[in-house]
Every structure is written in structure tokens, then in C-alpha cells.
């Protein structure tokens, strides 16, 4: 999910070339790989016996038989390219279960031995199921965001945009999420964040929201995909006016810097310092005024655990004294936020994001509505984040009192929108990285960002 708050408060086309299950970034404009095959209906030929008529010359009547033709095998008929909007499940596009790799980066310096070390390679091979689940989720994310980048336009409502993304994720993972427990198997990893202008993170429309995207808006699109709790967390920023190009470039550069610096045994403080230096080397001119791009100092990247979007570690985006190290086998969301404002966010606007706490206390709930709602949350989301629209979709009604009681009891965490000062503009880019034993894999990388 978007950001983890610190203590104290790319029209872009993704072209996937698939070769032996590997992803490569194609700049040629050609999309290699699957095509559509239509069903071929070949009726079986029946074995017909035809008797010849007796000739005038008195020849014997002989039954003549046509040659029996072997029936042709029917073609599979499965679609081999994605539809628009995306509705073809990954299991049809990749029937062999081999999903494209992300960007593979070899470790540097004292960790360079890991690339060829046989013990590390063996440990990596033991993670085949883990990698397959993550790569499947990442390919869903790439295909959905490719469609979103082409189709999101000013004049659309935020509700239309959010539901378009989420319905696509559900279709491609094969988990509509309406049956009890289905969303826990796979689907939406967390609510689609559509945070506009000075709002940096954690905004998604609630029921009845009338917000319309405008030409002058800067919108962060942050959505997640999960397969068996392996959450792919990746985000990008859309702006329709080129005046914001430098703001977006600053944040994209900062995120890529964080990804480059991240690795096994690297200290968080070193990553944060490198990110801030990259981010704050940019400035942007808006309306005749030049603004320095500031890293939002109280927003962080974070580790990701299975079924837990915010793991136990934070990845700062400014310099500091955190000596915590990244470790082998960990998964991180490297995300950065830049702002033309103060570079500091506060809670603002109506809350939409919630999640049951991993270490939720066993509290006696007095409200029957709270008990019933907790049961629904546990069975349908577990500890995955959800929003009010997801409860509406499951047919829940008049649940706000019970939801607020779960929050006040410490069982459910509320994630209000995080905003800088009004009139400012913020941008975000984010990728999920896997610190495999022998290589670093930027699992969500595409040729868009």
C-alpha cells in the first residue's frame, strides 16, 4: 500500500516479450508472444457406405466405400493476448505457469560472490513457488497498469477509475472476491489509492464520492496485487500537463536510486540519504514560480510480509541515523514521494483505508455489529487492507458504528489520507523488490517505469 508513515505523526506502453518464461523490455514497438487463436470446429467425418448402380454391361454390384479421414484435432481456442479492459486470466495467457521475471540485478561489492555461489543458488531454487506467485502478481500489475495508463482521462470519476483497476485485477488473478475467503487466495492486495495534488497517499473514494479527475490534476495511482498473500506493491503518477514533468522525473529518479542502493546488509540510513540527494537535485516551475522538489520526510518505504503490507522495517527517503540493515530473503516496497510544499504530511479528509492488525488483541466486543463485522473482515480479508467500498460490495450495510468500534478497540487500524499543504503538488513512484539469495529482483519493473 502506499506509504508507511514515520514515527511522530509512466501514456506508457508495456510490451512484454516472453522467452522461456523471462521478461525483457522491448523498445521496438512490437509485442512478442501470445496471439489469439479461435476455435476450429472440425466435424468428424462419418463412415458412409455407397453402393454403385448396376451397369448396363452386367458388372457385379460392388459397394464402394469412401476413404475414412482421420478427424483433425480441435484447437485449444484460448486467448493469447490481453483484452481491453483486462479480463483474460494469467493462467490462460501463461498456461505452463512460467511467468516473466522482473528486472534481475546482480549484487555488488562484498555481495558480488552471491551471483555464482552454488549454496546461494540452491537456496534460491528452493523458493520456486514463492517466485512463481510473486511473478504472477507482478505480471497482473503490469498488464492492468498498462491499460490504466492508456485509458485514465480527465473527466472520469475516481470511483470509475478505482473500480476499473480493481475489477481488472480480480479478473486477471481469477479471484472475484465475492465468495467467502476467495480474496484471501488472491486478488486485490489493498485498495486502489488515487491521491490527487497535495494529497500524497491513502485516498480512495468511498460510496457516493463525486470527485472528477481534472486536466490540471496530479494523481498518484497506487494499487496492489496478491497471490497467496505475496503482495506486489507498485505505484506511478499521472499528470496531463507537461508543467509537472520535472516533479515526476525527480520522484522517478529518487525511486530508482533507492532500488539501486538497496541490497543485503545495506543500512537504511544510506538508502535514505541517496534518495534525498537524488530527489532534491530537481526543481519545478509552476505558474511562473520555481519550487524545489522536497522529499516528504515522514513517508517511508517498507518491508512486506506474507499477508502484511507493512512489515517490521521502514525504508526512509531522507537521511537519518537508522542503522537497521536489509537482510537476505526480505521483500521491500521502495517508494518515494516528492512535494512542492513543506515536504511533510498530516492526516486529512475522510478515511477509506483499513486493515486488521496482525497482532490484534483479543478484546471482548460489546457491539453485536462489531462482532459480525470482524467476522466478515477476518474471513474475507484477513490482515490484507480493505476499504469501505469492499464492504459495500460484500453486501454489508450500516457498518460504520461497528467499524469505528473495531478501530477504537485496537483490532483494526485506520489509514487516513496523508496530505501536504493545500496548493502543493505531490508525486509518487514505487516498486517491489525481492532480495533473493543470489540476485536482487525488481519484481514489478516494466518498460513504463
Short mmCIF file of N, CA, C and O in Angstrom, two decimals, residues 356 363-378 386 391 396-412:
data_model
loop_
_atom_site.label_atom_id
_atom_site.label_comp_id
_atom_site.label_asym_id
_atom_site.label_seq_id
_atom_site.Cartn_x
_atom_site.Cartn_y
_atom_site.Cartn_z
N UNK A 356 -7.05 -5.09 9.39
CA UNK A 356 -6.99 -5.78 10.69
C UNK A 356 -5.53 -5.94 11.07
O UNK A 356 -4.69 -6.33 10.25
N UNK A 363 -10.06 -8.80 22.30
CA UNK A 363 -10.87 -7.89 23.10
C UNK A 363 -12.33 -8.34 23.07
O UNK A 363 -12.84 -8.74 22.02
N UNK A 364 -12.97 -8.26 24.23
CA UNK A 364 -14.40 -8.57 24.31
C UNK A 364 -15.18 -7.42 23.69
O UNK A 364 -15.15 -6.29 24.20
N UNK A 365 -15.85 -7.67 22.59
CA UNK A 365 -16.62 -6.64 21.89
C UNK A 365 -18.07 -6.66 22.36
O UNK A 365 -18.72 -7.72 22.37
N UNK A 366 -18.56 -5.51 22.75
CA UNK A 366 -19.93 -5.43 23.25
C UNK A 366 -20.94 -5.23 22.13
O UNK A 366 -22.08 -5.69 22.22
N UNK A 367 -20.53 -4.52 21.09
CA UNK A 367 -21.45 -4.26 19.98
C UNK A 367 -21.57 -5.49 19.09
O UNK A 367 -20.58 -6.01 18.59
N UNK A 368 -22.79 -5.93 18.89
CA UNK A 368 -23.00 -7.10 18.03
C UNK A 368 -22.60 -6.79 16.59
O UNK A 368 -22.11 -7.66 15.86
N UNK A 369 -22.79 -5.52 16.17
CA UNK A 369 -22.41 -5.13 14.81
C UNK A 369 -20.90 -5.22 14.62
O UNK A 369 -20.41 -5.57 13.54
N UNK A 370 -20.14 -4.92 15.68
CA UNK A 370 -18.68 -5.01 15.61
C UNK A 370 -18.24 -6.46 15.51
O UNK A 370 -17.32 -6.80 14.75
N UNK A 371 -18.89 -7.33 16.27
CA UNK A 371 -18.55 -8.77 16.23
C UNK A 371 -18.81 -9.34 14.85
O UNK A 371 -17.99 -10.07 14.29
N UNK A 372 -19.98 -9.01 14.30
CA UNK A 372 -20.35 -9.52 12.98
C UNK A 372 -19.40 -9.00 11.91
O UNK A 372 -18.96 -9.74 11.02
N UNK A 373 -19.06 -7.70 11.99
CA UNK A 373 -18.17 -7.11 11.00
C UNK A 373 -16.77 -7.70 11.09
O UNK A 373 -16.14 -7.96 10.06
N UNK A 374 -16.29 -7.93 12.30
CA UNK A 374 -14.96 -8.53 12.48
C UNK A 374 -14.91 -9.91 11.84
O UNK A 374 -13.91 -10.28 11.21
N UNK A 375 -15.98 -10.67 11.98
CA UNK A 375 -16.05 -11.99 11.36
C UNK A 375 -15.96 -11.89 9.84
O UNK A 375 -15.24 -12.66 9.18
N UNK A 376 -16.66 -10.91 9.27
CA UNK A 376 -16.63 -10.68 7.83
C UNK A 376 -15.23 -10.28 7.37
O UNK A 376 -14.72 -10.79 6.35
N UNK A 377 -14.61 -9.38 8.11
CA UNK A 377 -13.26 -8.91 7.76
C UNK A 377 -12.27 -10.07 7.82
O UNK A 377 -11.45 -10.26 6.91
N UNK A 378 -12.33 -10.85 8.88
CA UNK A 378 -11.39 -11.96 9.06
C UNK A 378 -11.52 -12.99 7.95
O UNK A 378 -10.51 -13.48 7.41
N UNK A 386 -8.34 -3.18 3.37
CA UNK A 386 -9.61 -3.12 2.65
C UNK A 386 -10.14 -1.69 2.78
O UNK A 386 -9.60 -0.86 3.50
N UNK A 391 -16.48 -3.48 1.60
CA UNK A 391 -17.54 -3.95 2.50
C UNK A 391 -18.90 -3.79 1.82
O UNK A 391 -19.76 -4.68 1.93
N UNK A 396 -22.45 -5.61 2.98
CA UNK A 396 -22.51 -5.08 4.35
C UNK A 396 -23.25 -3.74 4.35
O UNK A 396 -23.06 -2.92 3.47
N UNK A 397 -24.08 -3.54 5.37
CA UNK A 397 -24.84 -2.30 5.50
C UNK A 397 -24.74 -1.76 6.92
O UNK A 397 -24.58 -2.53 7.87
N UNK A 398 -24.81 -0.46 7.05
CA UNK A 398 -24.82 0.21 8.36
C UNK A 398 -23.73 -0.34 9.28
O UNK A 398 -23.98 -0.74 10.41
N UNK A 399 -22.51 -0.34 8.74
CA UNK A 399 -21.40 -0.95 9.46
C UNK A 399 -20.45 0.05 10.11
O UNK A 399 -19.51 -0.33 10.79
N UNK A 400 -20.68 1.36 9.88
CA UNK A 400 -19.71 2.36 10.34
C UNK A 400 -19.54 2.36 11.85
O UNK A 400 -18.42 2.51 12.35
N UNK A 401 -20.61 2.20 12.61
CA UNK A 401 -20.51 2.17 14.06
C UNK A 401 -19.64 1.00 14.51
O UNK A 401 -18.75 1.14 15.35
N UNK A 402 -19.89 -0.16 13.93
CA UNK A 402 -19.11 -1.34 14.27
C UNK A 402 -17.66 -1.20 13.84
O UNK A 402 -16.74 -1.60 14.56
N UNK A 403 -17.42 -0.59 12.66
CA UNK A 403 -16.06 -0.40 12.17
C UNK A 403 -15.28 0.54 13.09
O UNK A 403 -14.13 0.27 13.44
N UNK A 404 -15.92 1.64 13.48
CA UNK A 404 -15.26 2.58 14.40
C UNK A 404 -14.97 1.94 15.74
O UNK A 404 -13.95 2.25 16.37
N UNK A 405 -15.85 1.03 16.18
CA UNK A 405 -15.62 0.32 17.44
C UNK A 405 -14.41 -0.61 17.34
O UNK A 405 -13.61 -0.72 18.29
N UNK A 406 -14.23 -1.24 16.18
CA UNK A 406 -13.07 -2.11 15.98
C UNK A 406 -11.78 -1.29 15.96
O UNK A 406 -10.74 -1.74 16.45
N UNK A 407 -11.85 -0.09 15.40
CA UNK A 407 -10.68 0.79 15.38
C UNK A 407 -10.34 1.25 16.79
O UNK A 407 -9.17 1.19 17.22
N UNK A 408 -11.35 1.70 17.53
CA UNK A 408 -11.10 2.19 18.89
C UNK A 408 -10.66 1.07 19.83
O UNK A 408 -9.98 1.32 20.83
N UNK A 409 -11.01 -0.17 19.52
CA UNK A 409 -10.61 -1.32 20.33
C UNK A 409 -9.20 -1.81 20.01
O UNK A 409 -8.71 -2.74 20.64
N UNK A 410 -8.59 -1.23 18.97
CA UNK A 410 -7.22 -1.61 18.61
C UNK A 410 -7.13 -2.85 17.77
O UNK A 410 -6.03 -3.39 17.57
N UNK A 411 -8.25 -3.32 17.23
CA UNK A 411 -8.27 -4.54 16.42
C UNK A 411 -8.01 -4.21 14.95
O UNK A 411 -7.31 -4.94 14.24
N UNK A 412 -8.58 -3.11 14.50
CA UNK A 412 -8.43 -2.66 13.12
C UNK A 412 -7.70 -1.32 13.12
O UNK A 412 -7.97 -0.45 13.96
#
